[in-house]
Amino acid sequence: MKKILLSLLVLSASLFATVTNENPSKQLVDSSIPIVDIRTPGEWKETGLLKRSIPIMLFDEKGNYDLKVFLDQLNKAVDTKKQFAIICRTGSRTKVLADFLSRKMNYDVINLTNGISYAKYIRLPIIPYK
């Protein structure tokens, strides 16, 4: 009986934590789903930010990161009990991060594949970073 209960608990937890992979889209930009941009300030200045996105750097210019600081900032900026999206330049960093956030933190994450590069290509609204 304990094994069945434990199995059901694990299964139910995995049902709530998901990663959805999708390209940036006008529908997402126009929705109320928060979009977190995990790139560096230099990248934000270079390309701008997708409209409505929240800049929270994960990796610095040297590839270093402080996961605790990132998670603290993320949890202050976004209701992580609800679905949110993450974006980087091409989707490489967010692929790894989305998997981690889903599996380890039990967050429901949209990984914006192809990143800001694709968003610019399809002419989604980009705003300057100040």
Tab-separated table of N, CA and C in Angstrom, residues 1-95:
chain	number	residue	atom	x	y	z
A	1	MET	N	0.818	-1.199	0.000
A	1	MET	CA	0.000	0.000	0.000
A	1	MET	C	0.864	1.266	0.000
A	2	LYS	N	1.946	1.257	0.792
A	2	LYS	CA	2.829	2.410	0.856
A	2	LYS	C	3.484	2.664	-0.489
A	3	LYS	N	3.854	1.589	-1.193
A	3	LYS	CA	4.486	1.729	-2.504
A	3	LYS	C	3.520	2.346	-3.505
A	4	ILE	N	2.275	1.950	-3.451
A	4	ILE	CA	1.263	2.490	-4.370
A	4	ILE	C	1.045	3.969	-4.083
A	5	LEU	N	0.930	4.315	-2.810
A	5	LEU	CA	0.730	5.719	-2.431
A	5	LEU	C	1.918	6.575	-2.856
A	6	LEU	N	3.130	6.078	-2.629
A	6	LEU	CA	4.332	6.798	-3.032
A	6	LEU	C	4.389	6.961	-4.551
A	7	SER	N	4.038	5.920	-5.278
A	7	SER	CA	4.029	5.983	-6.748
A	7	SER	C	3.027	7.018	-7.246
A	8	LEU	N	1.861	7.051	-6.644
A	8	LEU	CA	0.850	8.037	-7.034
A	8	LEU	C	1.308	9.454	-6.722
A	9	LEU	N	1.977	9.633	-5.608
A	9	LEU	CA	2.485	10.947	-5.235
A	9	LEU	C	3.539	11.427	-6.228
A	10	VAL	N	4.462	10.562	-6.583
A	10	VAL	CA	5.500	10.910	-7.556
A	10	VAL	C	4.879	11.205	-8.912
A	11	LEU	N	3.929	10.375	-9.324
A	11	LEU	CA	3.260	10.588	-10.607
A	11	LEU	C	2.505	11.900	-10.628
A	12	SER	N	1.789	12.214	-9.569
A	12	SER	CA	1.029	13.476	-9.550
A	12	SER	C	1.956	14.683	-9.569
A	13	ALA	N	3.097	14.600	-8.895
A	13	ALA	CA	4.051	15.711	-8.923
A	13	ALA	C	4.595	15.914	-10.321
A	14	SER	N	4.858	14.841	-11.032
A	14	SER	CA	5.405	14.969	-12.378
A	14	SER	C	4.372	15.502	-13.360
A	15	LEU	N	3.100	15.357	-13.052
A	15	LEU	CA	2.065	15.891	-13.934
A	15	LEU	C	2.011	17.407	-13.880
A	16	PHE	N	2.397	17.989	-12.771
A	16	PHE	CA	2.315	19.432	-12.612
A	16	PHE	C	3.561	20.149	-13.111
A	17	ALA	N	4.690	19.481	-13.069
A	17	ALA	CA	5.936	20.086	-13.525
A	17	ALA	C	6.182	19.678	-14.967
A	18	THR	N	6.102	20.632	-15.864
A	18	THR	CA	6.276	20.310	-17.271
A	18	THR	C	7.184	21.328	-17.942
A	19	VAL	N	7.744	20.905	-19.062
A	19	VAL	CA	8.453	21.808	-19.947
A	19	VAL	C	7.736	21.764	-21.280
A	20	THR	N	7.348	22.921	-21.753
A	20	THR	CA	6.760	23.043	-23.075
A	20	THR	C	7.774	23.771	-23.943
A	21	ASN	N	8.133	23.172	-25.066
A	21	ASN	CA	9.074	23.800	-25.997
A	21	ASN	C	8.281	24.429	-27.131
A	22	GLU	N	8.438	25.734	-27.304
A	22	GLU	CA	7.764	26.409	-28.410
A	22	GLU	C	8.563	27.635	-28.831
A	23	ASN	N	8.369	28.032	-30.057
A	23	ASN	CA	9.012	29.245	-30.556
A	23	ASN	C	8.332	30.472	-29.966
A	24	PRO	N	9.071	31.563	-29.826
A	24	PRO	CA	8.422	32.817	-29.434
A	24	PRO	C	7.310	33.145	-30.435
A	25	SER	N	6.217	33.712	-29.929
A	25	SER	CA	5.088	34.011	-30.813
A	25	SER	C	4.360	35.259	-30.345
A	26	LYS	N	3.605	35.835	-31.249
A	26	LYS	CA	2.782	37.002	-30.922
A	26	LYS	C	1.753	36.641	-29.853
A	27	GLN	N	1.206	35.431	-29.952
A	27	GLN	CA	0.212	34.986	-28.967
A	27	GLN	C	0.795	34.981	-27.560
A	28	LEU	N	2.041	34.530	-27.429
A	28	LEU	CA	2.663	34.506	-26.109
A	28	LEU	C	2.945	35.929	-25.624
A	29	VAL	N	3.478	36.763	-26.501
A	29	VAL	CA	3.761	38.151	-26.125
A	29	VAL	C	2.479	38.860	-25.703
A	30	ASP	N	1.372	38.566	-26.359
A	30	ASP	CA	0.103	39.205	-26.047
A	30	ASP	C	-0.613	38.575	-24.846
A	31	SER	N	-0.126	37.443	-24.366
A	31	SER	CA	-0.769	36.759	-23.242
A	31	SER	C	-0.308	37.367	-21.921
A	32	SER	N	-0.808	36.815	-20.837
A	32	SER	CA	-0.394	37.282	-19.507
A	32	SER	C	0.709	36.408	-18.916
A	33	ILE	N	1.219	35.456	-19.676
A	33	ILE	CA	2.287	34.574	-19.193
A	33	ILE	C	3.587	35.368	-19.101
A	34	PRO	N	4.207	35.393	-17.925
A	34	PRO	CA	5.480	36.118	-17.793
A	34	PRO	C	6.576	35.488	-18.655
A	35	ILE	N	7.450	36.326	-19.185
A	35	ILE	CA	8.585	35.873	-19.994
A	35	ILE	C	9.854	36.382	-19.312
A	36	VAL	N	10.734	35.463	-18.928
A	36	VAL	CA	11.976	35.818	-18.248
A	36	VAL	C	13.129	35.668	-19.237
A	37	ASP	N	13.874	36.750	-19.428
A	37	ASP	CA	15.037	36.755	-20.323
A	37	ASP	C	16.277	36.528	-19.471
A	38	ILE	N	16.962	35.387	-19.677
A	38	ILE	CA	18.079	34.993	-18.814
A	38	ILE	C	19.446	35.392	-19.369
A	39	ARG	N	19.475	36.197	-20.418
A	39	ARG	CA	20.747	36.587	-21.030
A	39	ARG	C	21.494	37.591	-20.150
A	40	THR	N	22.618	38.075	-20.643
A	40	THR	CA	23.437	39.044	-19.905
A	40	THR	C	23.018	40.473	-20.257
A	41	PRO	N	23.354	41.440	-19.402
A	41	PRO	CA	23.055	42.837	-19.732
A	41	PRO	C	23.661	43.267	-21.074
A	42	GLY	N	24.835	42.786	-21.400
A	42	GLY	CA	25.436	43.105	-22.697
A	42	GLY	C	24.582	42.609	-23.857
A	43	GLU	N	24.015	41.425	-23.715
A	43	GLU	CA	23.140	40.883	-24.756
A	43	GLU	C	21.835	41.671	-24.828
A	44	TRP	N	21.305	42.055	-23.664
A	44	TRP	CA	20.074	42.846	-23.654
A	44	TRP	C	20.285	44.170	-24.367
A	45	LYS	N	21.438	44.808	-24.116
A	45	LYS	CA	21.740	46.084	-24.767
A	45	LYS	C	21.913	45.901	-26.273
A	46	GLU	N	22.540	44.805	-26.654
A	46	GLU	CA	22.815	44.548	-28.071
A	46	GLU	C	21.547	44.313	-28.887
A	47	THR	N	20.629	43.518	-28.380
A	47	THR	CA	19.460	43.131	-29.179
A	47	THR	C	18.144	43.698	-28.677
A	48	GLY	N	18.132	44.215	-27.453
A	48	GLY	CA	16.877	44.627	-26.857
A	48	GLY	C	16.204	43.443	-26.196
A	49	LEU	N	15.033	43.694	-25.642
A	49	LEU	CA	14.258	42.676	-24.936
A	49	LEU	C	12.922	42.460	-25.628
A	50	LEU	N	12.467	41.238	-25.616
A	50	LEU	CA	11.126	40.945	-26.103
A	50	LEU	C	10.139	41.708	-25.220
A	51	LYS	N	9.177	42.358	-25.840
A	51	LYS	CA	8.184	43.140	-25.102
A	51	LYS	C	7.612	42.307	-23.960
A	52	ARG	N	7.508	42.901	-22.787
A	52	ARG	CA	6.977	42.313	-21.551
A	52	ARG	C	7.945	41.374	-20.844
A	53	SER	N	9.131	41.153	-21.401
A	53	SER	CA	10.026	40.209	-20.733
A	53	SER	C	10.687	40.843	-19.519
A	54	ILE	N	11.073	39.985	-18.595
A	54	ILE	CA	11.691	40.390	-17.337
A	54	ILE	C	13.156	39.949	-17.390
A	55	PRO	N	14.099	40.888	-17.403
A	55	PRO	CA	15.508	40.485	-17.479
A	55	PRO	C	16.044	40.011	-16.122
A	56	ILE	N	16.449	38.743	-16.072
A	56	ILE	CA	17.089	38.181	-14.885
A	56	ILE	C	18.262	37.333	-15.383
A	57	MET	N	19.469	37.839	-15.227
A	57	MET	CA	20.639	37.149	-15.747
A	57	MET	C	20.891	35.841	-14.998
A	58	LEU	N	21.165	34.778	-15.760
A	58	LEU	CA	21.594	33.516	-15.158
A	58	LEU	C	23.109	33.376	-15.283
A	59	PHE	N	23.609	33.245	-16.505
A	59	PHE	CA	25.048	33.120	-16.737
A	59	PHE	C	25.633	34.498	-17.028
A	60	ASP	N	26.805	34.801	-16.448
A	60	ASP	CA	27.471	36.055	-16.785
A	60	ASP	C	28.282	35.883	-18.071
A	61	GLU	N	29.002	36.920	-18.455
A	61	GLU	CA	29.757	36.913	-19.706
A	61	GLU	C	30.836	35.825	-19.748
A	62	LYS	N	31.272	35.366	-18.586
A	62	LYS	CA	32.308	34.330	-18.511
A	62	LYS	C	31.723	32.933	-18.338
A	63	GLY	N	30.394	32.834	-18.322
A	63	GLY	CA	29.746	31.536	-18.160
A	63	GLY	C	29.533	31.124	-16.716
A	64	ASN	N	29.861	32.005	-15.780
A	64	ASN	CA	29.639	31.716	-14.362
A	64	ASN	C	28.187	32.003	-14.004
A	65	TYR	N	27.713	31.347	-12.961
A	65	TYR	CA	26.341	31.597	-12.522
A	65	TYR	C	26.231	31.390	-11.023
A	66	ASP	N	25.212	32.017	-10.448
A	66	ASP	CA	24.872	31.828	-9.044
A	66	ASP	C	23.400	31.447	-9.026
A	67	LEU	N	23.147	30.158	-8.943
A	67	LEU	CA	21.781	29.654	-9.042
A	67	LEU	C	20.886	30.183	-7.930
A	68	LYS	N	21.439	30.310	-6.731
A	68	LYS	CA	20.633	30.812	-5.616
A	68	LYS	C	20.168	32.244	-5.884
A	69	VAL	N	21.061	33.099	-6.351
A	69	VAL	CA	20.702	34.482	-6.663
A	69	VAL	C	19.654	34.502	-7.776
A	70	PHE	N	19.869	33.696	-8.818
A	70	PHE	CA	18.906	33.646	-9.918
A	70	PHE	C	17.526	33.217	-9.415
A	71	LEU	N	17.471	32.142	-8.637
A	71	LEU	CA	16.185	31.645	-8.141
A	71	LEU	C	15.512	32.649	-7.219
A	72	ASP	N	16.289	33.335	-6.391
A	72	ASP	CA	15.721	34.379	-5.523
A	72	ASP	C	15.074	35.473	-6.371
A	73	GLN	N	15.797	35.941	-7.399
A	73	GLN	CA	15.254	36.995	-8.268
A	73	GLN	C	14.035	36.489	-9.047
A	74	LEU	N	14.116	35.260	-9.527
A	74	LEU	CA	12.995	34.677	-10.275
A	74	LEU	C	11.748	34.597	-9.405
A	75	ASN	N	11.907	34.091	-8.196
A	75	ASN	CA	10.756	33.937	-7.309
A	75	ASN	C	10.175	35.266	-6.836
A	76	LYS	N	10.963	36.321	-6.848
A	76	LYS	CA	10.447	37.653	-6.521
A	76	LYS	C	9.692	38.266	-7.702
A	77	ALA	N	10.139	37.959	-8.920
A	77	ALA	CA	9.579	38.598	-10.115
A	77	ALA	C	8.395	37.854	-10.712
A	78	VAL	N	8.328	36.547	-10.480
A	78	VAL	CA	7.340	35.704	-11.152
A	78	VAL	C	6.654	34.799	-10.139
A	79	ASP	N	5.368	34.576	-10.318
A	79	ASP	CA	4.657	33.583	-9.512
A	79	ASP	C	4.994	32.211	-10.086
A	80	THR	N	5.952	31.533	-9.473
A	80	THR	CA	6.438	30.264	-10.013
A	80	THR	C	5.479	29.105	-9.756
A	81	LYS	N	4.353	29.390	-9.123
A	81	LYS	CA	3.309	28.366	-8.992
A	81	LYS	C	2.472	28.300	-10.266
A	82	LYS	N	2.662	29.310	-11.122
A	82	LYS	CA	1.959	29.368	-12.403
A	82	LYS	C	2.977	29.227	-13.537
A	83	GLN	N	2.480	28.930	-14.716
A	83	GLN	CA	3.348	28.767	-15.885
A	83	GLN	C	4.027	30.094	-16.250
A	84	PHE	N	5.306	30.002	-16.638
A	84	PHE	CA	6.044	31.152	-17.132
A	84	PHE	C	6.999	30.678	-18.219
A	85	ALA	N	7.486	31.626	-19.017
A	85	ALA	CA	8.372	31.304	-20.133
A	85	ALA	C	9.767	31.840	-19.858
A	86	ILE	N	10.767	31.189	-20.477
A	86	ILE	CA	12.150	31.671	-20.395
A	86	ILE	C	12.722	31.761	-21.807
A	87	ILE	N	13.566	32.783	-21.999
A	87	ILE	CA	14.152	33.033	-23.312
A	87	ILE	C	15.627	33.399	-23.150
A	88	CYS	N	16.425	32.991	-24.123
A	88	CYS	CA	17.829	33.413	-24.211
A	88	CYS	C	18.080	33.799	-25.674
A	89	ARG	N	19.320	33.744	-26.134
A	89	ARG	CA	19.613	34.147	-27.511
A	89	ARG	C	19.075	33.130	-28.526
A	90	THR	N	19.412	31.843	-28.334
A	90	THR	CA	19.044	30.820	-29.326
A	90	THR	C	18.273	29.639	-28.758
A	91	GLY	N	18.079	29.598	-27.462
A	91	GLY	CA	17.368	28.490	-26.840
A	91	GLY	C	18.263	27.446	-26.201
A	92	SER	N	19.567	27.586	-26.336
A	92	SER	CA	20.493	26.601	-25.749
A	92	SER	C	20.496	26.652	-24.219
A	93	ARG	N	20.647	27.839	-23.670
A	93	ARG	CA	20.689	27.984	-22.211
A	93	ARG	C	19.333	27.667	-21.592
A	94	THR	N	18.270	28.113	-22.257
A	94	THR	CA	16.947	27.870	-21.676
A	94	THR	C	16.560	26.400	-21.728
A	95	LYS	N	17.080	25.664	-22.679
A	95	LYS	CA	16.785	24.227	-22.740
A	95	LYS	C	17.270	23.544	-21.466
